[in-house]
PDB file of C-alpha atoms in Angstrom:
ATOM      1  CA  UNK A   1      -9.235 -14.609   7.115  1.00 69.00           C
ATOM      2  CA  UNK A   2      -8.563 -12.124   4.077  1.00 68.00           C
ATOM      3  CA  UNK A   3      -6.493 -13.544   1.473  1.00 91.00           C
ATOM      4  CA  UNK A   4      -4.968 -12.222  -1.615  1.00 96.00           C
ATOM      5  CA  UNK A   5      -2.680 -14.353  -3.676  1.00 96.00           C
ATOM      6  CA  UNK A   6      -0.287 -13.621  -6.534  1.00 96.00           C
ATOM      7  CA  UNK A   7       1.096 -15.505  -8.808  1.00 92.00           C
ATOM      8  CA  UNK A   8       4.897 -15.849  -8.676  1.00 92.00           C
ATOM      9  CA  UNK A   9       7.072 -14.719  -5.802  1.00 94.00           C
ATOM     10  CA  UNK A  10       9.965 -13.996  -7.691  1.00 96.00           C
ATOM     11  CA  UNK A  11      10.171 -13.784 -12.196  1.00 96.00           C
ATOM     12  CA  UNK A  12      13.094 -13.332 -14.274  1.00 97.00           C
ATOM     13  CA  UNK A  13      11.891 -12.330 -17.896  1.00 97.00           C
ATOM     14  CA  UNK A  14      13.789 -11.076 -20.466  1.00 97.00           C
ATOM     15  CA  UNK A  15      13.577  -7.552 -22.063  1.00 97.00           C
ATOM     16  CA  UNK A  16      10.536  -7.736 -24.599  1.00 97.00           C
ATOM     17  CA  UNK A  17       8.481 -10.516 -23.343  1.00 97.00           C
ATOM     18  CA  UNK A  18       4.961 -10.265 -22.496  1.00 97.00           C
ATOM     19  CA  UNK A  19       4.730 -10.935 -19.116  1.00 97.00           C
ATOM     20  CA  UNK A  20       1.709 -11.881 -16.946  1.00 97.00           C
ATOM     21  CA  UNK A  21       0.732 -11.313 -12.949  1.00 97.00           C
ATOM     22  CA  UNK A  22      -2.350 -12.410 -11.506  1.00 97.00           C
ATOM     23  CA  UNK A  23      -3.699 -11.668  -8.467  1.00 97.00           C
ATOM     24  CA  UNK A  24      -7.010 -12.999  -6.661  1.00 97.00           C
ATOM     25  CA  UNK A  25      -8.767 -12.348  -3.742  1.00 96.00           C
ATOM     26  CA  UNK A  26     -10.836 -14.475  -1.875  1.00 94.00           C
ATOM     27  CA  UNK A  27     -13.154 -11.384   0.323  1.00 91.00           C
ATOM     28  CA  UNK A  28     -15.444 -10.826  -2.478  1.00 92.00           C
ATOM     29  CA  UNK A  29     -13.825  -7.237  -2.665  1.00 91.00           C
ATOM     30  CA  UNK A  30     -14.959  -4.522  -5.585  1.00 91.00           C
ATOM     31  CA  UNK A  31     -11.550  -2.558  -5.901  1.00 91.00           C
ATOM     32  CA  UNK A  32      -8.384  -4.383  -6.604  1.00 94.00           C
ATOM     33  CA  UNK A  33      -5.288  -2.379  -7.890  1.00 95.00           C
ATOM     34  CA  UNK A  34      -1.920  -2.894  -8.571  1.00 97.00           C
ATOM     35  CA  UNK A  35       1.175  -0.736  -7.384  1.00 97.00           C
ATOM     36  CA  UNK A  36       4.620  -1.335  -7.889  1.00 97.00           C
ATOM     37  CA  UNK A  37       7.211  -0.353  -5.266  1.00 96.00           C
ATOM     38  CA  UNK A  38      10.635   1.261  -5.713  1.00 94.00           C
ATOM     39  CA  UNK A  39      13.759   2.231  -3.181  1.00 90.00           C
ATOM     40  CA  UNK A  40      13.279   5.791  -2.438  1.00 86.00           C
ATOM     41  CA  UNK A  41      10.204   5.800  -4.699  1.00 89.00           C
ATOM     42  CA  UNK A  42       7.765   4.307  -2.697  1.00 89.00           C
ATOM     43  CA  UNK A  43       4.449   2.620  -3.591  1.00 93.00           C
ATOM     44  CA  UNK A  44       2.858   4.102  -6.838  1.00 94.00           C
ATOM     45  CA  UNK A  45      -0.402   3.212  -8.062  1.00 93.00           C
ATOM     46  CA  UNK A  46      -0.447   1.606 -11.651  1.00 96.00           C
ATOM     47  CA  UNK A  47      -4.032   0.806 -11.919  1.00 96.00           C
ATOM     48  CA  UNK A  48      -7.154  -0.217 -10.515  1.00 92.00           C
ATOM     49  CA  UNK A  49     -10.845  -1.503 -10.904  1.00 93.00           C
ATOM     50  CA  UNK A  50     -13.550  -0.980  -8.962  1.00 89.00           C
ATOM     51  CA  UNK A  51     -15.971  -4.007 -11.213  1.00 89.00           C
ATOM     52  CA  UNK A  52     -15.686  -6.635 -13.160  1.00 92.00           C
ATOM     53  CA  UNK A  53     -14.538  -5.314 -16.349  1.00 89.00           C
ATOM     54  CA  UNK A  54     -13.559  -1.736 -15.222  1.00 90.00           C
ATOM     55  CA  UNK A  55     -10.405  -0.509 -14.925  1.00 93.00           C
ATOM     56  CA  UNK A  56      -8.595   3.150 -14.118  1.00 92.00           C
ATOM     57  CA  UNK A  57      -4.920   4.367 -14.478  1.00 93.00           C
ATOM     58  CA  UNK A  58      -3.155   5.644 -11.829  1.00 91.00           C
ATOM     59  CA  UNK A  59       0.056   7.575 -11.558  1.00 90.00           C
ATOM     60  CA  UNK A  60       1.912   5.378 -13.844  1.00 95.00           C
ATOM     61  CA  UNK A  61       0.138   3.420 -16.212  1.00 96.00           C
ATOM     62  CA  UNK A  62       2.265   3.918 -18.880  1.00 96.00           C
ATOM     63  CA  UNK A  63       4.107   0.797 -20.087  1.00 96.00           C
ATOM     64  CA  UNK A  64       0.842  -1.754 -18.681  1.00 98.00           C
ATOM     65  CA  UNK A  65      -2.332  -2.436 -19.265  1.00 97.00           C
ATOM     66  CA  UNK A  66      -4.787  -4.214 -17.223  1.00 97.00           C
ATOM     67  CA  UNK A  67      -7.415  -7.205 -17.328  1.00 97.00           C
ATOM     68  CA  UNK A  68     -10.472  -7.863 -15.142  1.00 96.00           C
ATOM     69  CA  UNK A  69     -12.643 -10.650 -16.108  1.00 95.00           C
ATOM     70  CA  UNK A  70     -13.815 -12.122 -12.954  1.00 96.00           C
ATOM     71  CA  UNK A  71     -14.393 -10.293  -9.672  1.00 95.00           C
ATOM     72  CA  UNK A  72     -12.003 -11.927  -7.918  1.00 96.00           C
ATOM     73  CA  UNK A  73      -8.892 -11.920 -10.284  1.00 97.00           C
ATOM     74  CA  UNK A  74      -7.260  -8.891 -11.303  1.00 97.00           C
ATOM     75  CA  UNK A  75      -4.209  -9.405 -14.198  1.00 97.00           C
ATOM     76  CA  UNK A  76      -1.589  -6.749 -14.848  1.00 98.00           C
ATOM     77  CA  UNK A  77       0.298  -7.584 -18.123  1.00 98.00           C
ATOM     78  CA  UNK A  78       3.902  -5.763 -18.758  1.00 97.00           C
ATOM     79  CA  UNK A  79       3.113  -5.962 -22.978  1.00 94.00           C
ATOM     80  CA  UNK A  80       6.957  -5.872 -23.774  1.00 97.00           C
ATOM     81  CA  UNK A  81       9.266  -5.986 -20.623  1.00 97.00           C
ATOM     82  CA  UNK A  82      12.030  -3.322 -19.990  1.00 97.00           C
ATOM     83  CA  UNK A  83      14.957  -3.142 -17.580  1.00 97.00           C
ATOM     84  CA  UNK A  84      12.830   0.153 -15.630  1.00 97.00           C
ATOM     85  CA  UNK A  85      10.034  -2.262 -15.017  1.00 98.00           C
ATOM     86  CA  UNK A  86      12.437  -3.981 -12.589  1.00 98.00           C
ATOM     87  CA  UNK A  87      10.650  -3.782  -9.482  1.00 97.00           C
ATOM     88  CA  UNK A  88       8.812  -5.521  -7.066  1.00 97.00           C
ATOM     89  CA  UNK A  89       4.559  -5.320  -7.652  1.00 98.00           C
ATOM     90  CA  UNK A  90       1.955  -5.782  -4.957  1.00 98.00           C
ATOM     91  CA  UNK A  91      -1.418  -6.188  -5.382  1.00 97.00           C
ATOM     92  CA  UNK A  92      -4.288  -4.934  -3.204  1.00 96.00           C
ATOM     93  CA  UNK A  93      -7.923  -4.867  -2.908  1.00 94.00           C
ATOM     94  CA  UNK A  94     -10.629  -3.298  -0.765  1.00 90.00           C
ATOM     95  CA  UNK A  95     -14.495  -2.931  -0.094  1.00 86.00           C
ATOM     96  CA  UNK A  96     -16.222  -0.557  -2.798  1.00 77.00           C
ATOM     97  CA  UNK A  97     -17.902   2.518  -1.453  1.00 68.00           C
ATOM     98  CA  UNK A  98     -16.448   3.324   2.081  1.00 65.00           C
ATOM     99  CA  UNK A  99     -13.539   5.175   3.092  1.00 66.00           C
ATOM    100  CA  UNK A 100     -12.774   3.168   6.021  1.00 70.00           C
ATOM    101  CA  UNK A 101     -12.392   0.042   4.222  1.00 76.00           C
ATOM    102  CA  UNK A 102      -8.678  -0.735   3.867  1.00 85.00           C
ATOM    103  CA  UNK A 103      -6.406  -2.333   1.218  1.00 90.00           C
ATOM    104  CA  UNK A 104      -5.152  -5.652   2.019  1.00 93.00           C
ATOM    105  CA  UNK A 105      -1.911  -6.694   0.039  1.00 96.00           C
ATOM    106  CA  UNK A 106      -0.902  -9.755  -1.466  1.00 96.00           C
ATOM    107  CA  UNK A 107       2.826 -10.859  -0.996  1.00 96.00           C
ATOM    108  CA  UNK A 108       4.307  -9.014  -4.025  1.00 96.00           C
ATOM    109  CA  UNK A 109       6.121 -10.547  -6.743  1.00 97.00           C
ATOM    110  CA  UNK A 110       9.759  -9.483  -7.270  1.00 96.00           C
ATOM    111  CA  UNK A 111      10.308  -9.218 -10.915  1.00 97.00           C
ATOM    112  CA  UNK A 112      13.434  -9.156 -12.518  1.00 98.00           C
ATOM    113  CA  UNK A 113      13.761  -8.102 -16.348  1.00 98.00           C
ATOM    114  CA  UNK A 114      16.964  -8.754 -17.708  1.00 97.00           C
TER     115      UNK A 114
ATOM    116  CA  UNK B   1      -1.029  16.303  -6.789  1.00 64.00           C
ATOM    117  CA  UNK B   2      -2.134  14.756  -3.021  1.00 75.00           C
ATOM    118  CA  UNK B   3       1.350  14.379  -1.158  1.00 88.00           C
ATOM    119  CA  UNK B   4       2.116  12.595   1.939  1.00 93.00           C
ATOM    120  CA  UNK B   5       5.190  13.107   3.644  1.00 94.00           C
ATOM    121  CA  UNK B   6       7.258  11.211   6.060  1.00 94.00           C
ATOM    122  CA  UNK B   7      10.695  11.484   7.626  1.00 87.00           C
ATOM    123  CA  UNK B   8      12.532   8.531   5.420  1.00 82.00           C
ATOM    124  CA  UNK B   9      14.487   7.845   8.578  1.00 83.00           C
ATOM    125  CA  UNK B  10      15.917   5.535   9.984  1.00 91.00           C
ATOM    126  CA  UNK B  11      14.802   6.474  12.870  1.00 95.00           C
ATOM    127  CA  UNK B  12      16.615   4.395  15.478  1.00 96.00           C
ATOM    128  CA  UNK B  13      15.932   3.780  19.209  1.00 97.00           C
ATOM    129  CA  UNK B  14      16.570   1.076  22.150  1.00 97.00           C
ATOM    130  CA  UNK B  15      14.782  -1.315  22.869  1.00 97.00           C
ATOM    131  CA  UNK B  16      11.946  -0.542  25.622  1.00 97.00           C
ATOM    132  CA  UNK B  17      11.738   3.321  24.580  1.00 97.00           C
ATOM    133  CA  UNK B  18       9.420   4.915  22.598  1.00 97.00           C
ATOM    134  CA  UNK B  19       8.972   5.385  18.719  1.00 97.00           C
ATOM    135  CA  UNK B  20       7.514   8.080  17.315  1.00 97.00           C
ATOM    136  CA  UNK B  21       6.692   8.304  13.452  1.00 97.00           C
ATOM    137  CA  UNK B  22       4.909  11.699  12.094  1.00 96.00           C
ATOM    138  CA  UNK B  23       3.037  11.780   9.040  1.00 96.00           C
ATOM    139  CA  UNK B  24       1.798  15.359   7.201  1.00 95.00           C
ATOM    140  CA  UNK B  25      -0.780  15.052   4.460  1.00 93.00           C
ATOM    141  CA  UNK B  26      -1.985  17.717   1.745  1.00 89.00           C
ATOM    142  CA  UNK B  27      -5.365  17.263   1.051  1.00 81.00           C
ATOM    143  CA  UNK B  28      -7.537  19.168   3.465  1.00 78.00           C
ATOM    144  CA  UNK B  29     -10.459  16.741   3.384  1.00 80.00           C
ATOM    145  CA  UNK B  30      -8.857  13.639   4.146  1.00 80.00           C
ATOM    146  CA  UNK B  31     -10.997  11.404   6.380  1.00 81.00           C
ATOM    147  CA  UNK B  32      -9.056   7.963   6.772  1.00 89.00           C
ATOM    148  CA  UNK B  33      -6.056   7.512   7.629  1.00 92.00           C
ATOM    149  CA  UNK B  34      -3.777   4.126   8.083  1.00 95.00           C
ATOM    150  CA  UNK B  35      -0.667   2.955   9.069  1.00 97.00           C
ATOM    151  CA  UNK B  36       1.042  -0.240   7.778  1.00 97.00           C
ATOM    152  CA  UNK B  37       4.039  -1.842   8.858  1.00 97.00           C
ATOM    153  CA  UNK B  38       6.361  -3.251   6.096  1.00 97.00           C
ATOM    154  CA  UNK B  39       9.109  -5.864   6.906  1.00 96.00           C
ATOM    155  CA  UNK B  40      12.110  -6.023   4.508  1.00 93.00           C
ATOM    156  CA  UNK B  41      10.604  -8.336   1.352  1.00 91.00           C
ATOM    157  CA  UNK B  42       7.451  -8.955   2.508  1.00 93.00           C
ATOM    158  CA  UNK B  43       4.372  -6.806   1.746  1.00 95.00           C
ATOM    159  CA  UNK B  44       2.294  -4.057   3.491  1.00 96.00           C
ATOM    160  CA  UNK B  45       0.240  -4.821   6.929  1.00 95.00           C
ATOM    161  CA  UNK B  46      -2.052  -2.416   8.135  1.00 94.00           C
ATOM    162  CA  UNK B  47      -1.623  -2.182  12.271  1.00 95.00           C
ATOM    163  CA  UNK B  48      -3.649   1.078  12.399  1.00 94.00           C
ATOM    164  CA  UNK B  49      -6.805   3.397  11.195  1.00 94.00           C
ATOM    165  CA  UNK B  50      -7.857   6.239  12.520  1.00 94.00           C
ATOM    166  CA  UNK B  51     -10.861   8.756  11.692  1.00 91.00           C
ATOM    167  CA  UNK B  52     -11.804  11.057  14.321  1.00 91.00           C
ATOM    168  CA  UNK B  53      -9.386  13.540  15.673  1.00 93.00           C
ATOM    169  CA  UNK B  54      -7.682  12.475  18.748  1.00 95.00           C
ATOM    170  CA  UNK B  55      -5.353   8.972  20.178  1.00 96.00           C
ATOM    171  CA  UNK B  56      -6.514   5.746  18.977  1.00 96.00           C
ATOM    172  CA  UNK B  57      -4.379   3.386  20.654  1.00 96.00           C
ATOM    173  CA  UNK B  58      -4.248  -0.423  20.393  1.00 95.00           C
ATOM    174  CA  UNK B  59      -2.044  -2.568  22.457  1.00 96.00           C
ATOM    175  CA  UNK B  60       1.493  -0.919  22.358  1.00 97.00           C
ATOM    176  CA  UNK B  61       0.350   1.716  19.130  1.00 97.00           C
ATOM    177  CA  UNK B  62      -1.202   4.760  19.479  1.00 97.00           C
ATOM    178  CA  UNK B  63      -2.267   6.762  16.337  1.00 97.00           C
ATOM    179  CA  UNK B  64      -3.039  10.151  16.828  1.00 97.00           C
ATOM    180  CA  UNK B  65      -4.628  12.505  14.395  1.00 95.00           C
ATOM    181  CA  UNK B  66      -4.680  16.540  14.432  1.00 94.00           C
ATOM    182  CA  UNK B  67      -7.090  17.386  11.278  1.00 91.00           C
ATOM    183  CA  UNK B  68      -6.525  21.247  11.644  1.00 92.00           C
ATOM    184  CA  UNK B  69      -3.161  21.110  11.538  1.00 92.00           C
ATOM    185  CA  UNK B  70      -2.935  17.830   8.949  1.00 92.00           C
ATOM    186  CA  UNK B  71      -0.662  15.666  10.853  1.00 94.00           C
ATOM    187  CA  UNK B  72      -0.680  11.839  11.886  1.00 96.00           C
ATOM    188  CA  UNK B  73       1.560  10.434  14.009  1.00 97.00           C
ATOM    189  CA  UNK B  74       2.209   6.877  15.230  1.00 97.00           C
ATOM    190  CA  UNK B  75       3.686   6.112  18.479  1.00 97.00           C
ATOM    191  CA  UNK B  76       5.238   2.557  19.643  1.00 97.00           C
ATOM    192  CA  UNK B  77       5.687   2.184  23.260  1.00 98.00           C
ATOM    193  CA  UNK B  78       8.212  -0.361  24.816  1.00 97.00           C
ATOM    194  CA  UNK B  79       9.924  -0.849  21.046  1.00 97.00           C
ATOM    195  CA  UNK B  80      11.092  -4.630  20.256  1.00 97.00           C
ATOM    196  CA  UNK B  81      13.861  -5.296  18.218  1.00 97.00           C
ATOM    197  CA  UNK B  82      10.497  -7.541  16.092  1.00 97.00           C
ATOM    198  CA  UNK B  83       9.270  -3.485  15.455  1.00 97.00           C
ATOM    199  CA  UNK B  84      12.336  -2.852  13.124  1.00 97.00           C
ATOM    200  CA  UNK B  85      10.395  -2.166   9.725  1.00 97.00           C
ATOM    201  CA  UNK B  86       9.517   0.614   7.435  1.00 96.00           C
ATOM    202  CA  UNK B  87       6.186   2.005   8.262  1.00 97.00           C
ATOM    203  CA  UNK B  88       3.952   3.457   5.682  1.00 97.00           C
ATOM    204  CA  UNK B  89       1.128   6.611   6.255  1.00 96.00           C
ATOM    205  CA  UNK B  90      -1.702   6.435   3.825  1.00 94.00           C
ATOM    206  CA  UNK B  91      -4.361   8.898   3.645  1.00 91.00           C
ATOM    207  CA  UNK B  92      -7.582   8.305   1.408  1.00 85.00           C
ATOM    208  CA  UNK B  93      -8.275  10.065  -1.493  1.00 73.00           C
ATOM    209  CA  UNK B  94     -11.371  11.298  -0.981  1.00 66.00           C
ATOM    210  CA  UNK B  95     -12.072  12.704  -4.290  1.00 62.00           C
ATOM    211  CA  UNK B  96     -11.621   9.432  -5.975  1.00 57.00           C
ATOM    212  CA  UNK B  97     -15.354   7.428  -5.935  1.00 59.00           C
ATOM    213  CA  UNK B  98     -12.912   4.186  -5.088  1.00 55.00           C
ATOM    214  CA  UNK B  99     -11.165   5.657  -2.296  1.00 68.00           C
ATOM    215  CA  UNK B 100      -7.431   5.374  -3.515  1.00 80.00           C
ATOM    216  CA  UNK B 101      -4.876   5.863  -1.436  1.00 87.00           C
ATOM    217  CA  UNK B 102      -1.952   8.005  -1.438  1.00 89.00           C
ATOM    218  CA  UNK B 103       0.852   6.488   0.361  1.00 93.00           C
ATOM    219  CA  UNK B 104       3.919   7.868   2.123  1.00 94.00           C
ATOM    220  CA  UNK B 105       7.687   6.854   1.236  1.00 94.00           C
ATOM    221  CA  UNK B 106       7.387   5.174   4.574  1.00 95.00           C
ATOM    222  CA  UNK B 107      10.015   5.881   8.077  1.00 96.00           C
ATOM    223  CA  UNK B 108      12.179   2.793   8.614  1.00 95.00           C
ATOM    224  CA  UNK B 109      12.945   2.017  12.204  1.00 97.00           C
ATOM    225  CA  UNK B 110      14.950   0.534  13.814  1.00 97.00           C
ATOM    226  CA  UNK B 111      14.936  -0.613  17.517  1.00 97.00           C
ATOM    227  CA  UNK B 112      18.371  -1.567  18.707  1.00 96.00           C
ATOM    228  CA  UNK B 113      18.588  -4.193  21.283  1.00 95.00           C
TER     229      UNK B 113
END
């Protein structure tokens, strides 16, 4: 059964900290990204990587920065925590190379920055 | 900019009738195209694909896609009160080598018993 994992559930940081989510997959997927999710704002894309290594902005990558260092483990670190990176972020991954492969999401973590 | 757009809803209806979300999608050369479900809290689910033009349909879902005129629809027949969610279109990016997708805001529904 596909699996992806995060970290926390739910974080409560304060503004200015580094903060840390990981996320790992178990399918032996190529692309994993990270999007974070907003009322009225829907999902938006932060970043992704297709290997080990690689990594990509998306529509808002402003703000976080990315680590990939294993295939199956994909970090995005918040370098110093605001109040607009309140949100809640879900990862997702996917097979490399076809467009019928779809992204399966892990269970989001709800992160509060106060 | 690739766009998606769906009705934000809520879209309510009673229990036993049908649903129908709609979906319209910019990019001319879109080939996949997905619907997930979304529950209140909880993270996306995909319940549908669909390629080819045409009905796709899968227990009580039916996706149907119309290419020319760049529209995806969902339908849920005999709604349950356990169908109240937001559901989410997503179209692949097909000029992106890792097949992004653009997502929707997402319909919310809600089935009233």
């Amino acid at each position: 059964d596909v699996k992806v994992t995060q970290s926390s559930r739910y974080l409560v940081k304060r503004t200015g900290e580094k903060v840390f989510l990981e996320c790992v997959q178990d399918m032996d997927h190529e692309n994993m990204f990270w999007y974070r999710q907003d009322p009225g704002l829907g999902l938006r894309l932060i970043y992704f990587s297709y290997d080990v290594k690689m990594k990509e902005k998306g529509d808002i990558p402003e703000g976080y920065s990315v680590s990939r260092e294993k295939k199956e483990r994909f970090s995005l670190i918040l370098e110093s925590a605001s109040t607009n990176q309140t949100s809640m972020y879900l990862c997702a991954s996917s097979r490399l190379g076809q467009s019928r492969e779809t992204q399966y999401f892990g269970p989001g973590t709800r992160l509060l920055v106060l | 900019q690739k766009e998606v757009e769906q009705n934000s809803g809520p879209l309510s209806v009673p229990e036993g009738a049908i649903a129908s979300l709609n979906c319209t999608y910019s990019d001319r050369v879109s080939q996949s195209f997905f619907w997930y479900r979304q529950y209140s809290g909880k993270s996306p689910e995909l319940i549908m694909s669909i390629y080819s033009n045409g009905d796709k349909e899968d227990g009580r879902f039916t996706a149907q896609l119309n290419k020319a005129s760049q529209y995806v629809s969902l339908l849920i027949r005999d709604s349950q009160p356990s169908d109240s969610a937001t559901y989410l279109c997503a179209v692949v990016d097909s000029g992106a080598g890792s097949y992004q997708l653009t997502f929707g805001k997402g319909t919310k529904l809600s089935v009233i018993p």
